Every structure is written in structure tokens, then in C-alpha cells.
Amino acid sequence: MELSHQQLADLYYRLWLIRLFDAAARRLFMENKLRGTTHTYTGQEAVAVGACSVLRPDDYITSTHRGHGHVLAKGGDPRRMMAELLGKATGYCKGKGGSMHIADLDIGVLGANGIVGGGIGIATGAAYSATVRGTDQVAICFFGDGASNQGILMEAGNMAALWRLPIIYLCEENQYAEFSPSRPFMAVEKLEQKAAAFGMPGVTVDGNDLLAVRRVVGEAVARARAGDGPTFVVAQTYRVEGHTVGDPLTYRPPEEAEQWRSPERDPIQRFGRKLVDDFGFTSAELKGLHEQAQQTIDEAIRFAEESPEPEPADLWEDVLA
Amino acid sequence: MELSHQQLADLYYRLWLIRLFDAAARRLFMENKLRGTTHTYTGQEAVAVGACSVLRPDDYITSTHRGHGHVLAKGGDPRRMMAELLGKATGYCKGKGGSMHIADLDIGVLGANGIVGGGIGIATGAAYSATVRGTDQVAICFFGDGASNQGILMEAGNMAALWRLPIIYLCEENQYAEFSPSRPFMAVEKLEQKAAAFGMPGVTVDGNDLLAVRRVVGEAVARARAGDGPTFVVAQTYRVEGHTVGDPLTYRPPEEAEQWRSPERDPIQRFGRKLVDDFGFTSAELKGLHEQAQQTIDEAIRFAEESPEPEPADLWEDVLA
Amino acid sequence: MRELSYRDALNEALHEEMARDPCVCILGEDVGRYGGVLQITRGLYEKYGEKRVRDTPISEAGFVGIAVGAAMTGLRPVAEIMYIDFSTLAMDQIVNQAAKARYMFGGKARVPLVIRTQGGGGRGNAAQHSQSLEMWYVHTPGLIVIQPSTPYDAKGLLKSAIRNDNPVIFIEHKLLYNTTGPVPEEPYLIPIGVADVKREGSDVTIVATSRMALLALEAAEQLAAKGIQAEVIDPRTLKPLDLSCIIQSVQKTGRLVVVNEAPLTGGFTAEVTARVQRQAFDWLDAPIMQVAGADVPLPYNGRLEMAAIPQVRDIVDAALSVCYREA
Amino acid sequence: MRELSYRDALNEALHEEMARDPCVCILGEDVGRYGGVLQITRGLYEKYGEKRVRDTPISEAGFVGIAVGAAMTGLRPVAEIMYIDFSTLAMDQIVNQAAKARYMFGGKARVPLVIRTQGGGGRGNAAQHSQSLEMWYVHTPGLIVIQPSTPYDAKGLLKSAIRNDNPVIFIEHKLLYNTTGPVPEEPYLIPIGVADVKREGSDVTIVATSRMALLALEAAEQLAAKGIQAEVIDPRTLKPLDLSCIIQSVQKTGRLVVVNEAPLTGGFTAEVTARVQRQAFDWLDAPIMQVAGADVPLPYNGRLEMAAIPQVRDIVDAALSVCYREA
Ligand SMILES: Cc1ncc(C[n+]2csc(CCOP(=O)(O)OP(=O)(O)O)c2C)c(N)n1
Ligand SMILES: Cc1ncc(C[n+]2csc(CCOP(=O)(O)OP(=O)(O)O)c2C)c(N)n1
Ligand SMILES: [Mg+2]
Ligand SMILES: [Mg+2]
């Protein structure tokens, strides 16, 4: 689990990639260039980047409606993602999926999902599949604190525990579900208590501390790969922006988000400080990585904007294999 | 909670009523007089009778595919039940429901249910309804150990706990779900552990001990009526007969059921002994109650057999109110 | 007459019914404090409190099940399923429990439940947020299915749905919320099962549901310019269907176009076509034309989505073709 | 040729496909040790072990979801939903996930999933265990829907379904399991999307699905005795539908009766009627007759249930009526 300087730099770069991708998505949405809805991952970047940093390219993840961060963390191509947001033929889904349905089967991304809880069965199935095919692949199922109230979590979790499937249920407790705080909707005191009902270990981690996420998920992944079954991980974090781009955020005090944007709490700044303090990075280096991420995003936008729209006949393609 | 001699006698009578009703149902099924499938409650009688003994007529229950015992325990009319089994116009459902759909809204029986877990939402809704209408009615939701793997249990349980609804989730751990033992399908060690995930107290009781069930459910009902919320009760018992009438029971050793039929374990004989040992009943009295139950059942069969079938035009009735 | 938006008309219906009957209650995600994602339940929480206006967890099966049980025991719940696509999570509760309870119990249960939900495409919400699933419910005995196309119909039918003693699937359309139209101040109800002739005409009958009714009216304008008088009928209630209104019109026009946004195969247009060809076979001067959605999941891209959903142009073309006129 | 029961034909198909392809796996309640409530999976657990033949908890949404994920990642799962009525619990997984994944992902995913399930009435299982829900799935783009009526078709189509790269809803009928018919020893496949003319005739076309195909053949016998030669077509695959086979027949006979067990409103008979009236309008000598189930939840009582489900007599009467003959 020791990380090289290059690896650490890459993690930092990815945090920024996500942050800047979503900043761009927000801007494009406000410019009416996107359709439907767009959900940003801002403030939660350390969860996806930390968790995916322990995965292999052939491992699986399932994502949610708030999926950009997960896909980028797993190695998704920002150009094809941005093109998808713009509904272009070069997008991951040829413009048919949009923000909520980005998938990259080649790197194990089994899709963002418009149904809250919709990825839970799929991720569990991918883990089951690995055991039948006799590989040591692992699956991470990302879902929100709101999603933890969907019954399929208990159903799939129970089977994962019974069959000792190589899966991590990674619940991002970002404190909101749509336009309501999430806590008043769960009868348990701590989310990890649910794990008891699913017959698996539960653990809570500071989701804004990338290395902590990496450690906890790393242990869970190691256990999963060794055939010792699933783990329920609760990553505590905060949804810094609105539920969707355009959400007027009338239902919470603005100071709350401000606190989470502060250098003490912001996951990127926290990780940056750690890199400087403990791993010998210079501020200039960090600045360089940040800029590099910005270039990648700029180039992705250019690529997306220059890409062609799908052809009318594409409507009828891809319904059946 | 002190029971009079008459009340105790009535409980004993009801145990036999259920046992004999199901014996009759089994016989009639084997004689090809019933259609579909029929599930007997044999061996579990003390759960329904003990639990319903603490309810008022205006309290609610939801039942399952194995519903005869619950309905009789809540005060259902054996004649209209038997008529329903025979598909007669005088049956509870005018012959439209059969064994799996008996309901008696007048005494709070919100229906047996052909869907495993199908009553969980309904019972929770009845409890919610009581709180909105400002009554102190309580609901008991009966379901099996197999049903405890349906996700809606977590969903409804969570809301019941959040909203402090007056409901008891009464899981009958009869050790089988259809043609498989139930234990290998739950990742928790003890069923009551699931309660933790639903944010409510969980308690396990010997389901073949009528007075123990009565005590535990009584406490839960008292709490519910006082506005202190739901309880998850696991009643441990045994499905003495096959899943359905006609089940060849190839999947379990015959000795197992024999042990549960023994006087030490059989809930009716256990309660009978208790009545004699601790409550001054005589064997003759017990015999009398048993015979009385038999007479009621015989009369129910007669009533049912003499009743008319529905008219063809009834097909179109009752689709909409 | 006063103009209201479809959104406000629905909101007013809920306010009036909650004021009238203390048994009416609301359940759903973000319907309380926030007033509903689409703001249809705005102001109810403040007025009626959290017992009667319940914000639920994200648990569609659970809260719809609770609504069914509540309906069986004296309440008149109005449950909001935010997108009809999510009704898939509550199908057992809707189809096996709510729709069948009364029949299975021999007429003993009443299930006065309204499920308000929202369907249709056109906003780039893609395949899991744009479905038109009304036919599943039309195909299910024991349910009533309503799809209003105007603010007036929306208010009057929602009030009737709440007062009805059966489970009602009440399907709004996401592109209609901001449309406006006359809605009287005085209370009124619209009977369930009665179609509305939105425009009279003698040359061709166009039956169109939900948002498609508005498109059909636009099409009728264009047809009028070509000398074709189209009669536009909005069934409003898909089940029970006011077939006689449609038959009468077809007997007059001899030509029928049926428009519905859902995928063609197995859709509402097939149902109407089959009924009319049987009952008005001898009056038909041309095959009935179906204008329906493409048999594909709805795509995100705007151009593709437009192509997947019937447009005014498609309705005009279909009407011209049954009139044996060139497009 | 060797005779096999529908049950054994299905079982043989599973044995052959599991032997052929190690990616084929089975999931469902009691499908393993017990061999399936209907014994369709008998012997598989013993041969292929618990990894490939998974007894699941009673968690339809969960295990169907797992099957979807497994299908997306290299397996070819065959999930058994014991009664189609319980598919209501897994609708999100079937409709929003399995059916749409490929399209939403721009053609990137393959979801080679078979959901084997069982529908229909006739055994007194009442409203929650007797439904014919095929039209929900026919109406859902991205799914293939198969309903075999004979042991031969059952085996050949199940094998094709397993080899197909799309989600397939494979619907057996509870009254067919004990029926028998010829099934060759040699391996064979039946292509998806190809109807079968079960009997040739020139006077009237009868299209009938699942068990109704057997009733239609009986009806054809009775019609023959009255001098009417009925052509009986079993579509076998409801989606994609082999419409050209039906149209060809109607062009020959000029008369069509469509038979399906599900409730009439919104059912398969409407779909076929609509398609044929449009494509063969000029060939039709009479309105198309639909013979379908009553629009009621299925009742328990035997007499009522018989009245709710189409019987041979109803098919004969419909055929006579389109031939303008007295019943
Ligand atoms: C089944 C379903 N119900 C409701 C919604 C509407 N919805 C979209 S996101 C969301 C909140 C999800 O909250 P959470 O799981 O905490 O994820 P977060 O948005 O916080 O990332 C809701 C209710 C949906 N998409 N799917
Ligand atoms: C949703 C659903 N899935 C499966 C079935 C088939 N089924 C009927 S009873 C049963 C077993 C139920 O077990 P349990 O809940 O323990 O109740 P018990 O039979 O032991 O009383 C099953 C799987 C069903 N009726 N409904
Ligand atoms: Mg959240
Ligand atoms: Mg059990």
C-alpha cells in the first residue's frame, strides 16, 4: 500500500480533475448546453479517489446519479465524459445516456445510475460473477446515505454476506438526500449499524481524508480478494453544492457549506497539505498538478464541443445486441 | 394482563380450533375439494393465539400465505373461512380469494397475502393510519423467517421506527421457507439482530409457549399503544407439516417433525399442561374444549358444503368500488 | 376566467381536498418541508403538519405499501412517486396489493389511494426518468388511470381521484407543469371516465393523451389551414375509457388517428385501435393510424429524443394520410 | 420421435446449456437442492454445484439485480422467478436496469440474461399467483419476450434464449408443465422471432399464445367439423413479433381471431389487432376478433376462473362470428 511520489501526485491530480470537471459541467449546464439534470460531486472527491486507488483496472464499480467523480476516479476518460454530457456521438454512450448513465465497461465502470439504489444489485452481481468465473476481481458499490433506505440493500447485502462475495458497499454519507438532510430519515444512530442486519462488518471513515479512505477500503478490498467476504463502509463527507446544478439551496444555511469549503475540511486542500507536510511535495508541484488537471478539462471541453451530434438513425441502434 | 379461567379456556379452545381447522383443510384438499394450494399453521398455533390475545377487536393484523391461524386467532368465523376454502358464495371473499386471501376488515384482519412480505407495507400503513386518525389502535404484522429477507421489511421498519408507529413486526421463525431450511439464507446469527438496522428493539421468544408470546407481545403492544413505537419480535417455532398440503417433505428427516409433535414441544399440549398444573383446569375440561372446537369445525364444514357457489355474474363484481 | 398553471392547479386541488377531509394525507420524498420536487405539495406541510404530510425516506416500495395500508384503514392517502419510472420499485404494492385487495376480499376492502406521479420525455432526462408507463396500469384490473392535459382537467380530476374509493394512478407530464389555462375560482369536479372533446371537427378524429393532446390541437390548427377539420379528443381517463365518445366521433369522421407518447408496441394507441376497429369497423374509411413513441429507451441527446417522441408534424402527417392526402 | 413433457424439455435445455457453456448459471428460490418448485432445475445443483446453481433467499429484487450484474460481467444467468406475479418485486431491475443498460450505455453493455418465469391461471391460485403479465414486458424496449406452448418449442427456445445476448423474459405456463409432445434426441435450436403455423387452414386465421395455442388447435378441430378450416399461428416470440407470418395468413384468409389469456384491455390481442388492421386493412373481410381474459383479477372459485379465462368455446364462437356464421 506504500505509494510512490508519482502515485501520490496522480491522486492529487485526480482530485482536481473531478473538481474541475464538475465546475465545467456546472458552467455548461448554466449555459444551457446540457440537458436533464447534472449532479456535482464537489466536496466528496476524496471518497472516490481514495477508494478507487486500491482497485485494479479489471475491478468493478457501480456508481450513482452523482457519478462523475466515481468514473473519473476509476480511470474514465474526461473527453468522452464531457462529450457525453454534451450529448455528442463521441461520448461514452454516443449521447444516449448523458450525465446519469456514463459507463465504461472496459475499465469496470458498470454505469452511473438514475435509480437511487439501482447499482446495488448490479455490483453484487459483478462480485458474484467474479466468484463463478474464478477471478479475484472485486466490486465497489458506491451509493448515498439516502439510498441506504432502499430495501434492495438488505437483500443484496444478505446474499453478499452469505456467499462471501468480494464486494464493498461504500455508503457516502454526504448528509443530504435531494432537498432534505439525510439523518432524519434513518432510524439508526450510525449508518454503519445497518451492516449488522446484513451480516457483515461495518466501518466508518472520514470521507474527506483520502488516505484514511484508502486505508479502510484497502483493508476491505484485501479481505474481499482473499475470499473473506463483503464490508460495509460509511464514508462521512458533505455535499458542498446543491443536489442538482441550479438548486437554490433554500433548505440549509449557507454557512454550513462554507465550513466544508474551508481549507481545514476541503478534501483536496487537506490532501495537498498532507503531501507537503508528510511526503515532501512543494506548493509549486501541487500548483502544476492543478493546472495540468485544468488543461485536461479544457481539452475535454474542446473535444466535446467539436464533436459531432449523433445521426438520426442512431436512435434505433443499441436497443438489442 | 391477568387472565380469567374463561379467557384461558378460550385460548385453549382457539388453539384447537386452528389445529382442527387445518386438519380439515388438509383432508378437504386431499379430497380435491380445494383448489390452488393450502398451507397449514400446524405447530405454530401458540404464536397467533398468544399474540392476538392481547389485541382489541379494532386492532389490526396482516397475515401471510399461511394465514388460517392468524385469522382464527383474531376472531375470524370458521364457517365463512371454510366456505371460502371451498370457493363458496358465503365465504369471506365470496369464493374469490380462497385460502391465501382471507380477510375480515370488520375485525381488523387486513388479509392473508400470497406475496411473501406482502403484508409488511399494509400493516405499517394501518399503524400510520391509526396515528393520523388519532386512535390508539395497534397493528401486528405476521410474517415468516423466509419473508424477513424481503427488502420492504427494512424500508417499512425504518419508517415505523422514525414515526414511532404502533406496530409489532412478528416474525415466525418456523425454520423453513418453502422447501428449504430458512437459516442458511440469513447472514445474521439471530434474526432479532435485524431489528438493529431498523432502529427498533428486537426480542426473541419461545413461540410454542403461548403465555410467553402473550407476555412479550403484550409488552410490545402496550409500548405501541402508549406511542413508544414499534418492536421486532421473533417467535421461534416449527412448521410441523409440509410447506403446502401434499408436500412430500423429502428435504428433511421425519424425526425432526416428530420431535416437535411430541407432548414436550407441541404448543397445544404444553398450554394444556400449564392450564392443569398452574391454573386449576381438569383434563375433562380440556377434553371438552377440544371437542367443542371439533364441533365448531364440523359445523363449519357442513355450512361450507351446503353453501351455494357464486353466480357467474359475480365474476364482474368487486373490481372497483 | 382566472389563469393558473398546471402546477398551481394541482396544488390547489390538494389544498382544497386536505381542507375538506381530514383523512386526506400526503406521503412521498421531499413532499413536506420542501413542498415537493415539482412543488405540487407546496404549503401543505405548513398547514397540516407532519402527520398528514409525510416526508418519507427513499423507499418507494415501503411508502407506497404504507399508503395502501392507510387507504384500507380509513385514510385517503395521496402518495407521490417522483417519476413514474420509480413506480417499478412499488409494483407489488400497486398491482398485487392495492389493485387486487377489493376483488380478492370479495368486495370487503376499499382502497381509496391516489398515486400521483409524473411521466414523459422531452427534457433530456434519459431512459430512467422519461418513461410513459401508463399502459402497465391500464392493463391491470382494479386500477383507475388518469392523465390530465390542462390545468383545468388536472385540478378537477385530481379532486375526483381523491374522492374516489379506488386506487387511482394519476399521471402528470413533466412538460406540462408550466403550461397555463383557465381554472375557475369556484370549486368543481371532473368526472372520472369522461373524455373531453378539445376541438370539434368533421373530417378526422384525433385521440391524444396527456401532452400529446396539446400537440394534437396544434396539429389541428395546421390541418385546418389545409382545409381538414380535425376533432381532437382527450380521453383524460385512460381507464375506464370513454369509448363511446370516441366511437361517436369516428362515426362522424370515418377516420381515426390515435396519439400516445409511450413506445408503440403494446401501447395505448393499439388498445384504442383495436376497440374502434371492432366497434366501428363499418364506419372506417381508412386504417386507423397510430402515432406513438419509438420502441427504444429514451435517449439523452435532444435531437434523438425529439425523434423518439411524437411531434406535431407526425400527427399532421398521420391525419393527412388517413384522409388520403399528400403530406 | 421421443415424447417429453414440457417440464422435462425445459430441464433438458438447461442441462445442455450448462454443459456447453460454463458461464451459464442459475439463480432463484429453491432452484438448487430442491430442484425448483416446478422441478425445472432438477439435477443441476448436483452436477454443477452451488456456485453455478444458487439457491437464493426470498429477495426477488436482490437476486434479479445480481443476475443483471452477473450478465453484464461475463455470465449468462438464468434467474427463476417462481410466479410472474412476483416479477413485480424486481421490475426496477428488469425494466430500468436490464432492458435499458445497453441503450443507455451507447451499445457498450451486453446483458445476456434469461428470466424464466411462469404465468397464467386455471389452477385456482387466485389473483396473486395467476397473472399473465407478458404485455408489460412486450411494452418495454430492450427486452425479448418468449412464451412457448409445446415441449418442442420450450426446449428449442430456452436454448436460444440462453445463447442470446439480450435480456429475455421467458414465460412458461403453469398448466403446460405436464403436457407432452415430440422432442428429438438431437440438439436443435428454435430461432427467436419466428412464429409457428401449428395448423394450416384457409378460412380464418387464429393467432394464439402460450396455452391458448393448444385451445386454438382444439377449436380448429371443432371448426373443421363445421366446415371451417382455421389456420392456427403461435407467435412463440411475442417480442420481436413475427408479424409477416400473421399478415401472410390474413391475406389468405381475410379473417383474424387473436387469443391471449391476459385481461383484454391493453393486452396482446390489441397489439396484434392494431398492427394487422393497419397492414392488412384491405384484406380484412370482418373486424378482427379479440378473445382475451376478463378485465378482473383472477378469482379462486373454479367456475368463475373458467369464465375469466378464454375457453375453446370462446375461440370457436369468435371464429364463427368473423366468418359470419351462427354459433
Ligand atoms: C428510486 C429513486 N427514487 C428517487 C429518486 C430521486 N432522487 C434522485 S437523487 C435522490 C437523493 C439521493 O440521495 P443520496 O442517496 O444520499 O445521494 P446523494 O444525492 O446525496 O449523492 C433522489 C431522492 C431516484 N432517482 N430514484
Ligand atoms: C414474493 C414471493 N416470493 C416467493 C413466493 C413463494 N413462496 C410462498 S411461501 C414461501 C416461503 C415463505 O417462507 P416463510 O416466510 O418462512 O413463511 P412460512 O411458509 O415458513 O410460513 C415462498 C418462497 C411468494 N409467494 N411470494
Ligand atoms: Mg446523500
Ligand atoms: Mg418460515
Tab-separated table of C-alpha atoms in Angstrom, chain D residues 80-267:
chain	number	residue	atom	x	y	z
D	80	GLU	CA	-36.132	-18.164	-11.995
D	81	ILE	CA	-38.970	-16.020	-10.712
D	82	MET	CA	-41.328	-18.632	-9.367
D	83	TYR	CA	-44.525	-16.902	-10.461
D	84	ILE	CA	-44.606	-13.995	-12.876
D	85	ASP	CA	-46.697	-12.204	-10.249
D	86	PHE	CA	-43.522	-11.870	-8.187
D	87	SER	CA	-41.711	-10.133	-11.015
D	88	THR	CA	-43.437	-7.021	-9.682
D	89	LEU	CA	-40.799	-7.040	-6.960
D	90	ALA	CA	-37.981	-6.960	-9.479
D	91	MET	CA	-39.411	-4.535	-12.023
D	92	ASP	CA	-36.751	-1.894	-11.500
D	93	GLN	CA	-34.030	-4.420	-12.105
D	94	ILE	CA	-35.741	-5.827	-15.178
D	95	VAL	CA	-37.081	-2.659	-16.766
D	96	ASN	CA	-34.788	0.142	-15.666
D	97	GLN	CA	-31.557	-1.800	-15.474
D	98	ALA	CA	-31.514	-4.937	-17.649
D	99	ALA	CA	-33.652	-3.639	-20.506
D	100	LYS	CA	-32.015	-0.227	-20.763
D	101	ALA	CA	-28.351	-0.771	-19.912
D	102	ARG	CA	-27.251	-1.462	-23.457
D	103	TYR	CA	-29.030	1.518	-24.945
D	104	MET	CA	-28.162	3.960	-22.174
D	105	PHE	CA	-24.525	2.963	-22.430
D	106	GLY	CA	-24.487	3.518	-26.173
D	107	GLY	CA	-24.273	-0.156	-27.050
D	108	LYS	CA	-21.423	-0.908	-24.701
D	109	ALA	CA	-23.108	-3.374	-22.369
D	110	ARG	CA	-24.379	-6.836	-23.192
D	111	VAL	CA	-26.950	-8.249	-20.805
D	112	PRO	CA	-27.354	-11.922	-21.702
D	113	LEU	CA	-29.890	-12.656	-19.001
D	114	VAL	CA	-32.800	-15.046	-19.079
D	115	ILE	CA	-35.608	-14.632	-16.610
D	116	ARG	CA	-37.565	-17.859	-16.556
D	117	THR	CA	-40.947	-17.455	-15.003
D	118	GLN	CA	-44.398	-18.916	-15.104
D	119	GLY	CA	-47.764	-17.354	-15.639
D	120	GLY	CA	-51.375	-17.991	-16.293
D	121	GLY	CA	-54.449	-19.214	-14.496
D	122	GLY	CA	-56.550	-22.319	-14.284
D	123	ARG	CA	-55.420	-23.904	-11.070
D	124	GLY	CA	-57.281	-21.836	-8.509
D	125	ASN	CA	-54.197	-19.990	-7.353
D	126	ALA	CA	-56.196	-16.759	-7.285
D	127	ALA	CA	-55.279	-13.209	-8.087
D	128	GLN	CA	-51.667	-13.041	-6.890
D	129	HIS	CA	-50.481	-16.291	-8.466
D	130	SER	CA	-52.232	-16.421	-11.825
D	131	GLN	CA	-51.408	-13.315	-13.772
D	132	SER	CA	-50.438	-13.076	-17.406
D	133	LEU	CA	-48.132	-10.075	-17.386
D	134	GLU	CA	-46.359	-10.578	-20.704
D	135	MET	CA	-47.574	-7.260	-22.094
D	136	TRP	CA	-45.661	-5.198	-19.540
D	137	TYR	CA	-42.509	-6.694	-20.946
D	138	VAL	CA	-43.616	-6.552	-24.570
D	139	HIS	CA	-44.181	-2.825	-24.000
D	140	THR	CA	-40.611	-2.390	-22.688
D	141	PRO	CA	-37.964	-1.657	-25.350
D	142	GLY	CA	-34.835	-3.703	-24.793
D	143	LEU	CA	-36.493	-6.947	-23.784
D	144	ILE	CA	-37.253	-10.124	-25.709
D	145	VAL	CA	-40.413	-11.951	-24.637
D	146	ILE	CA	-40.984	-15.648	-25.300
D	147	GLN	CA	-43.951	-17.875	-24.460
D	148	PRO	CA	-43.626	-21.448	-25.674
D	149	SER	CA	-46.694	-23.679	-25.934
D	150	THR	CA	-45.161	-27.088	-26.635
D	151	PRO	CA	-42.290	-29.139	-25.209
D	152	TYR	CA	-40.501	-28.871	-28.550
D	153	ASP	CA	-40.746	-25.085	-28.613
D	154	ALA	CA	-39.947	-24.820	-24.932
D	155	LYS	CA	-36.656	-26.621	-25.277
D	156	GLY	CA	-35.533	-25.025	-28.510
D	157	LEU	CA	-36.456	-21.536	-27.450
D	158	LEU	CA	-34.971	-21.756	-23.977
D	159	LYS	CA	-31.674	-22.785	-25.503
D	160	SER	CA	-31.816	-19.881	-27.937
D	161	ALA	CA	-32.748	-17.518	-25.138
D	162	ILE	CA	-29.707	-18.548	-23.136
D	163	ARG	CA	-27.440	-18.007	-26.127
D	164	ASN	CA	-28.979	-14.656	-26.947
D	165	ASP	CA	-27.077	-11.579	-25.816
D	166	ASN	CA	-30.148	-9.690	-24.601
D	167	PRO	CA	-32.408	-9.885	-21.580
D	168	VAL	CA	-35.127	-12.410	-22.323
D	169	ILE	CA	-38.339	-12.826	-20.378
D	170	PHE	CA	-39.168	-16.490	-20.834
D	171	ILE	CA	-42.693	-17.202	-19.669
D	172	GLU	CA	-43.863	-20.743	-19.115
D	173	HIS	CA	-47.461	-21.655	-18.334
D	174	LYS	CA	-48.413	-23.452	-15.168
D	175	LEU	CA	-50.904	-25.707	-16.934
D	176	LEU	CA	-48.422	-26.827	-19.573
D	177	TYR	CA	-45.730	-28.486	-17.463
D	178	ASN	CA	-47.352	-31.902	-17.636
D	179	THR	CA	-48.259	-31.736	-21.311
D	180	THR	CA	-46.153	-33.928	-23.567
D	181	GLY	CA	-45.000	-33.827	-27.144
D	182	PRO	CA	-42.270	-34.930	-29.501
D	183	VAL	CA	-38.771	-33.661	-28.748
D	184	PRO	CA	-35.867	-35.014	-30.799
D	185	GLU	CA	-32.832	-36.501	-29.074
D	186	GLU	CA	-30.550	-34.500	-31.355
D	187	PRO	CA	-29.709	-30.963	-30.346
D	188	TYR	CA	-31.688	-28.202	-32.034
D	189	LEU	CA	-32.449	-24.540	-31.589
D	190	ILE	CA	-35.551	-22.564	-32.462
D	191	PRO	CA	-34.850	-19.057	-33.683
D	192	ILE	CA	-36.221	-16.185	-31.652
D	193	GLY	CA	-38.757	-14.059	-33.505
D	194	VAL	CA	-40.172	-16.757	-35.736
D	195	ALA	CA	-43.824	-17.761	-35.442
D	196	ASP	CA	-45.004	-21.302	-35.997
D	197	VAL	CA	-48.022	-22.264	-38.045
D	198	LYS	CA	-49.385	-25.013	-35.838
D	199	ARG	CA	-52.147	-25.899	-38.273
D	200	GLU	CA	-52.818	-24.781	-41.819
D	201	GLY	CA	-56.161	-23.532	-42.968
D	202	SER	CA	-57.697	-21.150	-45.439
D	203	ASP	CA	-60.855	-19.747	-43.890
D	204	VAL	CA	-59.782	-17.925	-40.765
D	205	THR	CA	-56.506	-17.173	-39.020
D	206	ILE	CA	-56.273	-17.773	-35.292
D	207	VAL	CA	-53.238	-16.282	-33.560
D	208	ALA	CA	-52.874	-17.664	-30.046
D	209	THR	CA	-50.118	-17.573	-27.452
D	210	SER	CA	-48.906	-19.970	-24.798
D	211	ARG	CA	-51.587	-22.372	-23.529
D	212	MET	CA	-54.130	-20.596	-25.737
D	213	ALA	CA	-52.391	-22.112	-28.768
D	214	LEU	CA	-53.458	-25.563	-27.560
D	215	LEU	CA	-57.001	-24.348	-27.054
D	216	ALA	CA	-56.946	-22.817	-30.520
D	217	LEU	CA	-55.973	-26.175	-32.005
D	218	GLU	CA	-58.916	-27.786	-30.239
D	219	ALA	CA	-61.128	-25.023	-31.529
D	220	ALA	CA	-59.802	-25.626	-35.029
D	221	GLU	CA	-60.887	-29.266	-34.777
D	222	GLN	CA	-64.391	-28.241	-33.855
D	223	LEU	CA	-64.435	-25.645	-36.621
D	224	ALA	CA	-63.287	-28.239	-39.120
D	225	ALA	CA	-66.314	-30.312	-38.174
D	226	LYS	CA	-68.398	-27.322	-39.215
D	227	GLY	CA	-66.516	-26.988	-42.475
D	228	ILE	CA	-64.295	-24.090	-41.470
D	229	GLN	CA	-60.566	-24.529	-41.947
D	230	ALA	CA	-58.706	-22.488	-39.375
D	231	GLU	CA	-55.028	-21.641	-39.617
D	232	VAL	CA	-53.519	-21.589	-36.141
D	233	ILE	CA	-50.415	-19.479	-35.602
D	234	ASP	CA	-48.412	-19.471	-32.385
D	235	PRO	CA	-46.097	-16.430	-32.397
D	236	ARG	CA	-43.933	-18.145	-29.731
D	237	THR	CA	-41.896	-14.950	-29.511
D	238	LEU	CA	-44.157	-12.052	-28.557
D	239	LYS	CA	-41.353	-9.570	-28.994
D	240	PRO	CA	-39.927	-9.303	-31.578
D	241	LEU	CA	-43.170	-10.401	-33.217
D	242	ASP	CA	-43.195	-12.295	-36.497
D	243	LEU	CA	-45.849	-10.067	-37.971
D	244	SER	CA	-45.205	-11.069	-41.567
D	245	CYS	CA	-46.229	-14.638	-40.840
D	246	ILE	CA	-49.531	-13.362	-39.465
D	247	ILE	CA	-50.082	-10.892	-42.290
D	248	GLN	CA	-49.453	-13.569	-44.918
D	249	SER	CA	-52.026	-15.766	-43.307
D	250	VAL	CA	-54.569	-12.971	-43.071
D	251	GLN	CA	-54.020	-12.127	-46.712
D	252	LYS	CA	-55.032	-15.710	-47.401
D	253	THR	CA	-57.976	-15.996	-45.006
D	254	GLY	CA	-59.257	-12.425	-44.739
D	255	ARG	CA	-60.294	-13.098	-41.168
D	256	LEU	CA	-58.460	-12.954	-37.880
D	257	VAL	CA	-59.072	-14.035	-34.319
D	258	VAL	CA	-56.402	-13.248	-31.718
D	259	VAL	CA	-56.352	-15.181	-28.470
D	260	ASN	CA	-54.433	-14.333	-25.296
D	261	GLU	CA	-55.122	-15.175	-21.694
D	262	ALA	CA	-54.339	-11.794	-20.123
D	263	PRO	CA	-57.049	-9.241	-19.389
D	264	LEU	CA	-58.412	-7.812	-22.630
D	265	THR	CA	-57.653	-4.165	-22.006
D	266	GLY	CA	-54.126	-3.320	-23.053
D	267	GLY	CA	-53.363	-6.909	-23.915
